[in-house]
Coordinates of N, CA and C and ligand atoms in Angstrom, one line a residue:
M1 N 101.0 99.8 88.9 CA 100.0 100.8 88.6 C 99.0 100.9 89.7
F2 N 98.5 102.1 89.9 CA 97.4 102.3 90.9 C 96.1 102.3 90.3
N3 N 95.0 102.3 91.1 CA 93.6 102.3 90.6 C 93.3 103.8 90.4
Q4 N 93.0 104.2 89.2 CA 92.7 105.6 88.8 C 91.5 106.1 89.6
E5 N 90.5 105.3 89.9 CA 89.3 105.8 90.6 C 89.6 106.1 92.0
I6 N 90.5 105.3 92.6 CA 90.9 105.6 94.0 C 91.8 106.9 94.1
Y7 N 92.6 107.0 93.1 CA 93.4 108.3 93.0 C 92.5 109.5 92.8
L8 N 91.5 109.4 92.0 CA 90.6 110.6 91.8 C 89.8 110.9 93.1
R9 N 89.4 109.8 93.8 CA 88.7 110.0 95.0 C 89.5 110.8 96.0
A10 N 90.8 110.4 96.1 CA 91.7 111.1 97.1 C 92.0 112.5 96.7
I11 N 92.3 112.7 95.4 CA 92.7 114.1 95.0 C 91.5 115.0 95.1
N12 N 90.3 114.6 94.8 CA 89.1 115.4 94.8 C 88.8 115.7 96.3
F13 N 88.9 114.7 97.1 CA 88.6 114.9 98.6 C 89.6 115.9 99.2
A14 N 90.9 115.8 98.8 CA 91.9 116.7 99.3 C 91.6 118.1 98.8
A15 N 91.3 118.2 97.6 CA 91.1 119.6 97.0 C 89.8 120.2 97.6
H16 N 88.8 119.4 97.9 CA 87.6 119.9 98.6 C 87.9 120.6 99.9
F17 N 88.8 119.9 100.7 CA 89.0 120.5 102.1 C 90.2 121.5 102.1
H18 N 91.2 121.3 101.3 CA 92.3 122.3 101.3 C 91.9 123.6 100.6
T19 N 90.9 123.6 99.8 CA 90.4 124.7 99.0 C 91.4 125.9 98.8
E20 N 91.3 126.9 99.6 CA 92.1 128.1 99.3 C 93.5 128.1 100.0
Q21 N 93.8 127.0 100.7 CA 95.1 127.0 101.4 C 96.3 127.1 100.4
K22 N 97.3 127.8 100.8 CA 98.5 128.0 99.9 C 99.7 127.4 100.6
T23 N 100.7 127.1 99.8 CA 102.0 126.7 100.3 C 102.7 127.9 100.9
P24 N 103.8 127.7 101.7 CA 104.6 128.9 102.2 C 105.0 129.8 101.0
K25 N 105.1 129.3 99.8 CA 105.5 130.1 98.7 C 104.3 130.7 97.9
G26 N 103.1 130.5 98.5 CA 101.9 131.1 97.9 C 101.3 130.4 96.7
L27 N 101.7 129.1 96.5 CA 101.1 128.3 95.5 C 99.9 127.5 96.0
P28 N 98.9 127.1 95.2 CA 97.8 126.3 95.7 C 98.4 125.1 96.4
Y29 N 97.7 124.7 97.5 CA 98.3 123.6 98.4 C 98.4 122.3 97.6
L30 N 97.5 122.1 96.7 CA 97.5 120.9 95.9 C 98.8 120.6 95.2
T31 N 99.6 121.7 95.0 CA 100.9 121.4 94.4 C 101.8 120.6 95.3
H32 N 101.7 120.9 96.6 CA 102.5 120.1 97.6 C 101.9 118.7 97.6
L33 N 100.6 118.6 97.7 CA 100.0 117.2 97.8 C 100.4 116.4 96.6
S34 N 100.3 117.0 95.4 CA 100.6 116.2 94.2 C 102.1 115.9 94.1
S35 N 102.9 116.8 94.6 CA 104.3 116.5 94.6 C 104.7 115.3 95.5
V36 N 104.0 115.2 96.6 CA 104.2 114.1 97.6 C 103.7 112.8 96.9
A37 N 102.5 112.9 96.3 CA 101.9 111.7 95.6 C 102.8 111.3 94.4
M38 N 103.4 112.2 93.7 CA 104.3 111.9 92.6 C 105.6 111.1 93.1
E39 N 106.1 111.6 94.3 CA 107.3 110.9 94.8 C 106.9 109.4 95.2
V40 N 105.7 109.3 95.8 CA 105.2 108.0 96.2 C 105.0 107.1 95.0
I41 N 104.4 107.6 94.0 CA 104.1 106.8 92.8 C 105.4 106.3 92.2
W42 N 106.4 107.2 92.1 CA 107.7 106.9 91.6 C 108.3 105.7 92.4
A43 N 108.3 105.9 93.7 CA 108.9 104.9 94.6 C 108.1 103.5 94.5
C44 N 106.8 103.6 94.4 CA 106.0 102.3 94.3 C 106.4 101.6 93.0
T45 N 106.5 102.4 92.0 CA 106.9 101.8 90.7 C 108.3 101.2 90.7
E46 N 109.2 101.9 91.2 CA 110.6 101.4 91.3 C 110.7 100.1 92.1
S47 N 109.8 100.1 93.2 CA 109.9 99.0 94.1 C 108.9 97.8 93.7
S48 N 108.2 98.0 92.6 CA 107.3 97.0 92.1 C 106.3 96.6 93.2
L49 N 105.7 97.6 93.9 CA 104.8 97.3 94.9 C 103.4 96.8 94.3
K50 N 102.7 96.0 95.1 CA 101.4 95.5 94.6 C 100.5 96.7 94.4
D51 N 99.5 96.6 93.6 CA 98.5 97.7 93.3 C 97.8 98.1 94.5
E52 N 97.4 97.2 95.4 CA 96.7 97.6 96.6 C 97.6 98.4 97.5
D53 N 98.8 98.1 97.6 CA 99.7 98.9 98.5 C 100.0 100.3 97.9
T54 N 100.1 100.3 96.6 CA 100.3 101.6 95.9 C 99.0 102.5 96.1
D55 N 97.8 101.9 96.1 CA 96.6 102.7 96.3 C 96.6 103.3 97.7
I56 N 97.0 102.5 98.7 CA 97.0 103.0 100.1 C 98.1 104.2 100.2
A57 N 99.2 104.0 99.6 CA 100.3 105.0 99.7 C 99.9 106.3 99.0
V58 N 99.3 106.1 97.8 CA 98.9 107.3 97.1 C 97.8 108.1 97.8
S59 N 96.8 107.3 98.3 CA 95.7 108.0 99.0 C 96.2 108.7 100.3
C60 N 97.1 108.1 101.0 CA 97.7 108.7 102.2 C 98.5 109.9 101.8
A61 N 99.1 109.9 100.7 CA 99.9 111.0 100.2 C 99.0 112.3 100.0
F62 N 97.9 112.1 99.4 CA 96.9 113.2 99.1 C 96.3 113.7 100.4
L63 N 96.1 112.8 101.4 CA 95.4 113.1 102.6 C 96.3 113.4 103.8
H64 N 97.6 113.4 103.6 CA 98.5 113.4 104.8 C 98.4 114.7 105.6
D65 N 98.0 115.8 105.0 CA 98.0 117.1 105.8 C 96.5 117.5 106.1
I66 N 95.6 116.7 105.8 CA 94.2 117.2 105.8 C 93.6 117.3 107.3
L67 N 94.1 116.5 108.2 CA 93.7 116.6 109.6 C 94.3 117.8 110.3
E68 N 95.6 118.0 109.9 CA 96.3 119.2 110.6 C 95.9 120.5 110.1
D69 N 95.5 120.6 108.8 CA 95.4 121.9 108.1 C 93.9 122.3 107.8
T70 N 93.0 121.4 107.9 CA 91.6 121.7 107.4 C 90.6 121.2 108.5
S71 N 89.3 121.5 108.2 CA 88.3 121.1 109.1 C 87.9 119.6 109.0
C72 N 88.5 118.9 108.1 CA 88.2 117.5 107.9 C 88.6 116.7 109.2
T73 N 87.7 115.8 109.6 CA 87.9 115.0 110.8 C 88.2 113.5 110.4
I74 N 88.7 112.8 111.4 CA 89.1 111.4 111.1 C 87.8 110.6 110.8
D75 N 86.6 111.0 111.3 CA 85.4 110.4 110.9 C 85.0 110.6 109.5
D76 N 85.3 111.8 109.0 CA 85.1 112.1 107.5 C 85.9 111.1 106.7
I77 N 87.2 110.9 107.1 CA 88.0 110.0 106.3 C 87.5 108.5 106.4
F78 N 87.1 108.1 107.6 CA 86.6 106.8 107.8 C 85.4 106.5 106.8
K79 N 84.5 107.6 106.7 CA 83.3 107.4 105.9 C 83.7 107.2 104.4
E80 N 84.8 107.8 103.9 CA 85.1 107.9 102.5 C 86.2 106.9 102.1
F81 N 87.0 106.5 103.0 CA 88.2 105.6 102.7 C 88.2 104.4 103.6
T82 N 89.2 103.5 103.4 CA 89.3 102.3 104.2 C 89.9 102.6 105.6
E83 N 89.8 101.7 106.5 CA 90.3 101.9 107.8 C 91.9 102.0 107.8
E84 N 92.5 101.3 106.9 CA 94.0 101.4 106.7 C 94.4 102.8 106.4
I85 N 93.7 103.4 105.5 CA 94.0 104.8 105.0 C 93.7 105.7 106.2
A86 N 92.6 105.6 106.8 CA 92.2 106.5 107.9 C 93.3 106.5 109.0
L87 N 93.7 105.3 109.4 CA 94.6 105.1 110.5 C 96.0 105.6 110.1
G88 N 96.3 105.4 108.8 CA 97.6 105.9 108.2 C 97.6 107.5 108.3
V89 N 96.5 108.1 107.9 CA 96.5 109.6 107.9 C 96.6 110.1 109.3
E90 N 95.9 109.4 110.2 CA 96.0 109.8 111.6 C 97.5 109.8 112.1
A91 N 98.2 108.7 111.7 CA 99.6 108.6 112.2 C 100.5 109.6 111.5
L92 N 100.1 110.1 110.3 CA 100.9 111.1 109.6 C 100.6 112.5 110.2
S93 N 99.6 112.6 111.1 CA 99.2 113.9 111.6 C 99.9 114.2 113.0
K94 N 100.2 115.4 113.2 CA 100.8 115.8 114.5 C 99.6 115.9 115.5
D95 N 99.8 115.6 116.7 CA 98.9 115.8 117.8 C 99.1 117.1 118.4
K96 N 98.3 118.1 118.0 CA 98.5 119.5 118.4 C 98.3 119.8 119.9
S97 N 97.7 118.7 120.6 CA 97.6 118.9 122.1 C 98.9 118.8 122.8
L98 N 99.9 118.2 122.1 CA 101.2 118.1 122.8 C 101.9 119.4 122.7
S99 N 102.6 119.8 123.8 CA 103.1 121.2 123.9 C 104.1 121.6 122.9
S100 N 105.2 120.8 122.7 CA 106.2 121.3 121.8 C 106.2 120.6 120.5
K101 N 106.8 121.3 119.5 CA 106.9 120.7 118.1 C 107.7 119.4 118.1
K102 N 108.7 119.4 119.0 CA 109.6 118.3 119.1 C 108.8 117.0 119.6
E103 N 108.0 117.3 120.6 CA 107.2 116.2 121.1 C 106.2 115.7 120.0
Q104 N 105.6 116.7 119.3 CA 104.6 116.3 118.3 C 105.3 115.5 117.2
M105 N 106.5 115.8 116.8 CA 107.2 115.0 115.8 C 107.5 113.6 116.3
Q106 N 108.0 113.5 117.5 CA 108.4 112.2 118.1 C 107.2 111.3 118.2
D107 N 106.0 111.9 118.6 CA 104.8 111.2 118.8 C 104.3 110.7 117.4
S108 N 104.4 111.5 116.4 CA 104.0 111.1 115.1 C 104.9 110.0 114.5
L109 N 106.2 110.1 114.8 CA 107.1 109.1 114.3 C 106.9 107.7 115.0
N110 N 106.5 107.8 116.3 CA 106.2 106.6 117.1 C 105.0 105.9 116.5
K111 N 104.0 106.8 116.2 CA 102.7 106.2 115.6 C 103.0 105.6 114.2
L112 N 103.9 106.3 113.4 CA 104.2 105.8 112.1 C 105.0 104.5 112.1
L113 N 105.8 104.3 113.2 CA 106.6 103.1 113.3 C 105.7 101.9 113.5
A114 N 104.5 102.1 114.0 CA 103.5 101.0 114.2 C 102.7 100.8 112.9
Q115 N 102.9 101.6 111.9 CA 102.1 101.5 110.7 C 102.9 100.7 109.6
P116 N 102.1 100.2 108.6 CA 102.8 99.5 107.5 C 103.8 100.5 106.7
Y117 N 104.7 99.9 106.0 CA 105.7 100.7 105.2 C 105.0 101.6 104.2
T118 N 103.8 101.2 103.7 CA 103.1 102.0 102.7 C 102.7 103.4 103.3
V119 N 102.5 103.4 104.6 CA 102.2 104.7 105.2 C 103.5 105.4 105.6
Q120 N 104.4 104.7 106.1 CA 105.7 105.3 106.5 C 106.4 106.0 105.3
M121 N 106.3 105.5 104.2 CA 107.0 106.1 103.0 C 106.4 107.4 102.6
V122 N 105.1 107.7 103.0 CA 104.5 109.0 102.7 C 105.3 110.1 103.5
K123 N 105.7 109.8 104.7 CA 106.5 110.8 105.5 C 107.8 111.1 104.8
L124 N 108.5 110.1 104.3 CA 109.7 110.4 103.6 C 109.4 111.2 102.4
A125 N 108.4 110.9 101.6 CA 108.0 111.7 100.4 C 107.7 113.1 100.8
D126 N 107.0 113.3 101.9 CA 106.6 114.6 102.4 C 107.8 115.5 102.6
R127 N 108.8 114.9 103.3 CA 110.0 115.6 103.6 C 110.8 115.9 102.4
I128 N 110.9 115.0 101.5 CA 111.6 115.2 100.2 C 110.9 116.5 99.5
S129 N 109.6 116.5 99.5 CA 108.9 117.6 98.9 C 109.2 118.9 99.6
N130 N 109.3 118.8 100.9 CA 109.5 120.1 101.7 C 110.9 120.5 101.8
L131 N 111.9 119.7 101.3 CA 113.3 120.1 101.4 C 113.7 120.9 100.1
Q132 N 112.9 121.8 99.6 CA 113.3 122.6 98.6 C 113.9 123.9 99.2
K133 N 114.4 124.8 98.4 CA 115.0 126.0 98.9 C 114.1 126.6 100.0
P134 N 114.6 126.9 101.2 CA 113.7 127.5 102.2 C 113.1 128.9 101.8
P135 N 111.9 129.3 102.3 CA 111.4 130.6 102.0 C 112.4 131.7 102.5
S136 N 112.4 132.8 101.8 CA 113.4 133.9 102.2 C 113.2 134.4 103.6
S137 N 112.0 134.2 104.2 CA 111.7 134.6 105.5 C 112.4 133.8 106.6
W138 N 112.9 132.6 106.2 CA 113.5 131.7 107.2 C 114.9 132.1 107.5
T139 N 115.2 132.1 108.8 CA 116.6 132.3 109.2 C 117.4 131.0 109.0
K140 N 118.8 131.1 109.0 CA 119.6 130.0 108.8 C 119.4 129.0 110.0
E141 N 119.1 129.5 111.2 CA 118.9 128.7 112.3 C 117.7 127.8 112.1
K142 N 116.6 128.4 111.6 CA 115.4 127.7 111.4 C 115.6 126.6 110.4
A143 N 116.3 126.9 109.3 CA 116.6 125.9 108.3 C 117.5 124.8 108.9
A144 N 118.4 125.1 109.8 CA 119.3 124.1 110.4 C 118.5 123.2 111.2
I145 N 117.5 123.7 112.0 CA 116.6 122.9 112.8 C 115.8 122.0 111.9
Y146 N 115.3 122.5 110.8 CA 114.5 121.7 109.9 C 115.3 120.5 109.3
L147 N 116.6 120.8 109.0 CA 117.5 119.8 108.5 C 117.7 118.7 109.6
K148 N 117.9 119.1 110.8 CA 118.1 118.2 111.9 C 116.9 117.3 112.1
E149 N 115.7 117.9 112.0 CA 114.4 117.1 112.1 C 114.3 116.1 110.9
S150 N 114.8 116.6 109.7 CA 114.7 115.7 108.6 C 115.6 114.5 108.8
K151 N 116.7 114.7 109.4 CA 117.7 113.6 109.7 C 117.0 112.6 110.7
L152 N 116.2 113.1 111.6 CA 115.5 112.2 112.5 C 114.5 111.4 111.8
I153 N 113.7 112.0 110.9 CA 112.7 111.3 110.1 C 113.4 110.2 109.3
F154 N 114.5 110.6 108.7 CA 115.3 109.6 107.8 C 115.7 108.4 108.7
S155 N 116.3 108.7 109.9 CA 116.8 107.6 110.6 C 115.7 106.7 111.1
C156 N 114.5 107.2 111.4 CA 113.4 106.4 111.9 C 112.7 105.6 110.8
L157 N 112.6 106.2 109.6 CA 111.7 105.6 108.6 C 112.4 105.1 107.3
K158 N 113.8 105.2 107.3 CA 114.5 104.9 106.0 C 114.3 103.5 105.5
N159 N 113.9 102.5 106.4 CA 113.7 101.2 105.9 C 112.4 101.0 105.2
S160 N 111.5 102.0 105.2 CA 110.2 101.8 104.6 C 110.3 101.7 103.1
N161 N 111.3 102.4 102.5 CA 111.5 102.4 101.0 C 112.9 102.8 100.7
I162 N 113.7 102.0 100.0 CA 115.1 102.3 99.8 C 115.2 103.5 98.8
Y163 N 114.3 103.6 97.8 CA 114.4 104.6 96.8 C 114.1 106.0 97.4
L164 N 113.1 106.1 98.2 CA 112.8 107.3 98.9 C 113.8 107.7 99.9
A165 N 114.4 106.7 100.6 CA 115.5 107.0 101.5 C 116.7 107.6 100.8
K166 N 117.0 107.0 99.7 CA 118.2 107.5 98.9 C 117.9 108.9 98.5
R167 N 116.7 109.1 98.0 CA 116.3 110.5 97.5 C 116.3 111.5 98.6
L168 N 115.8 111.1 99.8 CA 115.8 112.0 100.9 C 117.2 112.4 101.3
E169 N 118.1 111.4 101.3 CA 119.5 111.6 101.7 C 120.1 112.6 100.7
E170 N 119.8 112.5 99.4 CA 120.4 113.4 98.5 C 119.8 114.9 98.7
K171 N 118.5 114.9 99.0 CA 117.9 116.2 99.3 C 118.5 116.9 100.5
M172 N 118.8 116.1 101.5 CA 119.4 116.7 102.8 C 120.8 117.2 102.5
L173 N 121.5 116.5 101.7 CA 122.9 116.9 101.3 C 122.8 118.2 100.6
K174 N 121.9 118.3 99.6 CA 121.7 119.6 98.9 C 121.3 120.7 99.8
Y175 N 120.5 120.4 100.8 CA 119.9 121.4 101.7 C 121.0 122.1 102.5
E176 N 122.1 121.4 102.7 CA 123.3 122.0 103.4 C 123.7 123.3 102.8
E177 N 123.5 123.4 101.4 CA 123.9 124.6 100.7 C 123.1 125.8 101.2
Y178 N 121.9 125.6 101.7 CA 121.1 126.8 102.1 C 121.4 127.2 103.6
L179 N 122.3 126.5 104.3 CA 122.6 126.8 105.7 C 123.7 127.9 105.8
Ligands
MN1 MN1 103.0 117.8 103.9

């Protein structure tokens, strides 16, 4: 079980910064963040992780897109959360100064591989959440590239949590239907 107060701090902080942001399907962004947190909580429970580890994973789940998508800075996170969480969120964020998306992903994966498994598993949960039916505006090529990228994430981070790895594998198999 996680610490409810830490959970509340993370969800409120995320909601404050993501405010009006929507998912590609037009839903409040908090639906994505809470679905990632839900996958993480499920995996932490299945794996019987320690409460402290679950708290880190759940906090990183709620904060994993905050640096990329909002005005929140790494200093803001350091002020409100532990160093472990701040560094975890930083590793989960793409460095937009790198020129291509491919480089940004590889850089983020390299940073994640230096992080504890509690942070790495958030990336698996994020991709599980994102592998729903693609938006109608996506071409089959775009979806195929997304699946290929998902396979890279899986191969780099699958050892962080066997339950999430299995679930991501199933999601990728299902995603083939959309190609
Ligand atoms: Mn995300």
